[in-house]
Amino acid sequence: MKWIPKLKPLSVCALSIFLSTVQVSVESNLWAQDTQLTAATSSSIQSLLLRGEGAATELHIVSSAPTTYTSYKSLTPARLVIDFSQAVPAETLASLNLAQGPIKGVAVKRFDTDAGVLTRVEVFLTQDAIEPVITPVQDKLGELKVSFPGYLTPATDKTVAAVTDPTPVKTQVPIAAEATKTAEVAPPTVNHAATEGATTQTLLLKSITSANGNITVETSGAVPEYKVFTLNKPDRLVLDIPNAKYQQNDKLIQLNNAGVMTARIGTYSDKVRIVFDVANAAGSDPVIEKTANGLVIKYSPPMIAATAEKSTSIKKVQPQMHAAKLTETVEHKQSYLAALDFQTIDDVARVIVKTTGAASVDQPVKSAGMVSFRIKNVLLPHAYQRSLETRQFASPVLRITPVQVKTRTSQDILVRVALKEDVAYSLRQEADVIYFDFKNVEKPTPARSTAVATKTATAQKKVNADTSHLDEQSTKTLEQPSEPGKKIYSGRKVTLEFADAEVRKIFQLLSEVSNKNFVLGDEVTGNISLKLVNVPWDQALDIILDTKGLDKREEGNIILIRGKGKFKSLIDEEIENRKAALKGEPLITEMFDVNYADLGSIVSQFSALKTDRGTITQDQRTNKIIVKDVASAISDMRKILASLDMPEKQVMIEARIVEASTTFTQSLGVNWGIHYRDGSAAIAGINSMDTSFGGLASTVPPTSGVSGNPGASAGISFGTLSSNIKLDMRLNAAVSAGLVRIVSTPKVATLNHKSAKITQGQQIPYTSSTSDKVETKFVEAALALEVTPNINPNGTIVMKIDAKNDSPGSSGNPPPINKKQATTEMMLRDGETTVIGGIYVESDTNNDDGVPYLKDVPWLGGLFKSNDKKRTRTELLIFITPRILNNSAV
């Protein structure tokens, strides 16, 4: 295996748009040597040496054996990142103090990943224009030399601001997409169109649109200057507009025109950066034209590389790079992987694979904890033969691993995506770009800490603090449920580490992180030492305020910080000034008429508003209140009276009490009679005998005419069985049915909150006697309705209801009273009717009378018995309907 990859000049990585500096403290345990891992690795980074001065400064990285590395350069801050695969750092590299010429500081970190150990060397640069070059030292194996072409000494550099604090900055960034990207870029080209002497004015980016092959960037005014440069692998166009702001939430705009797929917008304190994702950059460079309200980007058709040189606002600083790329494309007959990227957009985690030509892609194959797809007949460059760790992102994707697979006829790439959980996914291909999307079911969580500050050991005691720009989905922490009364902190999470740092510097850092304006009083002084890891910035602010004995007051986007008790003193002083001003105001007298409200309640309300000099008197006869006070107090009383002295609304309550009873009676019976007459008394001396048996008939048939009773009855005489015996039979059948329905409708009207009652009934007298006297008393049986309404502001009516309908029972002393009553409290809307109560009673009676034993004989038993059936059903329902009466109708 070739152990040193092909070196290429590197520039700004795409992740620099979304990531700013993250400065964290490196725990000492990260530098502890893992015995097993050290034995498995083949090399170690032993030392870092600085040689030369000024523009000739070189950084030598010495390792124990040749290593495989990947490097790239990023902006904000300007730095060179070199990742050494399967290499461990020496313990002596834990604390470096390298700062000279183009180098602002050097930091070395170790990361333990699933693919093995990785050592990252970060070289922080003093100037953005520096283009580091990495070359191996020919006579020394395992040693790399980093030179810094483009570095301008402070005497000749007029465009780069002087470095005021060369203290090395230690940065720790999770291994994510940026650790695997390499890019061939041209240095940024600046258009300084008549900017000298012009007054700095903040522009507002309004919109980005595309039409007819042109992309229009609309701003609130003309753009005096801008910076533009291109990025490769994947192809992008980066446009920086200084002194501009973007205040909209949509930071990803779909264009799909002029070969540009999307536009991504990043906001910074001094500029707005727009990144255009180019689908195919085989054509000529775009032309950017200024307008009165922004910029217009024009793409022309593809041109031959030899004739592509023409005058545009973008200058080709390195044309030989394009020629080298064209040569490399010609040499590769087969397509190869050009870029591998990972993005989180809204609720989608996206894996982006770009090839040098349209490739054939198989459908994804799902296995345990992994989804993979195959790209046919595509080569995998050496720089991409590694895993892309994405576990630090708030997404279901854990790791992306491209693998070269050789078949009999071709060489394919198998892209394996390890997942944290089982989620839905989709694969689509657009030209030479493959999109593999995963549904992000997790809510956005803070991706990383945002700010860390460290105190240098120099005599000046300066604090070097940098903040990092969070991902858009990580700007706010999730609000966790808390205990009642406990304050909830929802600010952006930060990590702060200070040793005897000036407290004003810390507030300045929190102002940048929170995007709020801090105003500090003169008493905010002193130093503080603290270490807070991954806490919300507002919680960190409260901790610092409590520690230093300070207090805050927030007004909109401004936070005022002063000493404890200062705000209270200001409030007390303001109150005293107001009292002094009131003492100087003249007293005036005014009379208030009270029409509807209670006079005493209005006087109590006025007493709470009057000043110490004011007086209040009331006149019960005329229902007036006389007030003597200052004009402001009388104005407040007038407003209170207008709100309280309102006529009460009235409510009409209608109740309907419905009683219904049904009765059914059926009787059927047979009665037999035997009569014996013998004047000679021949049988045992009995001369006459009358007997009857069978059922008891309820109605006796008349001997003449009609009976006038319901039903039917008949008497039959069978004649004389013998000279002395006569047999009679009487048959009776009757049915009666009845229905009684009584509806009572009491109505009563009353004021809001006032009770009303209506009654109708009778007084039933009865005699009560005692040992010494006899008197007549009365018991009441009445229909009554008692209601207390309460009208709510939303138009509903809450009522306390007591409805009853009593009736006298059978005779007695005292007479019994049949009570029917419903008491409840309910809420109804105006005009709504509901049932507040109901009673349902049903009784069935079935009686059989007859001769014992004979009445139970089947078939024949009916001749010796009578049957009575009675069924009674009673229902009681109470309906209620409230109606709010208009004041005009009262």
Short mmCIF file of C-alpha atoms in Angstrom, two decimals, residues 5-6 8 10 68-71 179-183 233 337-338 340 380-388 402:
data_model
loop_
_atom_site.label_atom_id
_atom_site.label_comp_id
_atom_site.label_asym_id
_atom_site.label_seq_id
_atom_site.Cartn_x
_atom_site.Cartn_y
_atom_site.Cartn_z
CA PRO A 5 -1.27 9.93 -0.46
CA LYS A 6 -1.02 12.38 -3.29
CA LYS A 8 -3.03 18.59 -3.00
CA LEU A 10 -6.45 22.58 0.25
CA THR A 68 -1.52 7.64 6.28
CA TYR A 69 -3.01 11.09 6.68
CA THR A 70 -5.76 13.38 5.35
CA SER A 71 -5.61 17.18 5.44
CA ALA A 179 -12.88 14.91 9.04
CA THR A 180 -13.16 13.03 5.74
CA LYS A 181 -13.43 15.80 3.18
CA THR A 182 -10.64 16.97 0.93
CA ALA A 183 -11.19 19.84 -1.45
CA LYS A 233 -15.57 17.72 -4.33
CA LEU A 337 -16.12 8.67 -6.29
CA ALA A 338 -15.74 12.45 -6.29
CA LEU A 340 -18.99 11.85 0.09
CA LEU A 380 -13.07 4.36 -4.69
CA PRO A 381 -10.09 6.76 -4.32
CA HIS A 382 -7.67 6.16 -1.52
CA ALA A 383 -8.70 9.32 0.34
CA TYR A 384 -12.25 7.96 0.84
CA GLN A 385 -11.24 4.48 2.02
CA ARG A 386 -12.26 5.17 5.60
CA SER A 387 -15.37 5.42 7.78
CA LEU A 388 -17.27 8.67 8.13
CA PRO A 402 -17.58 3.08 1.53
#
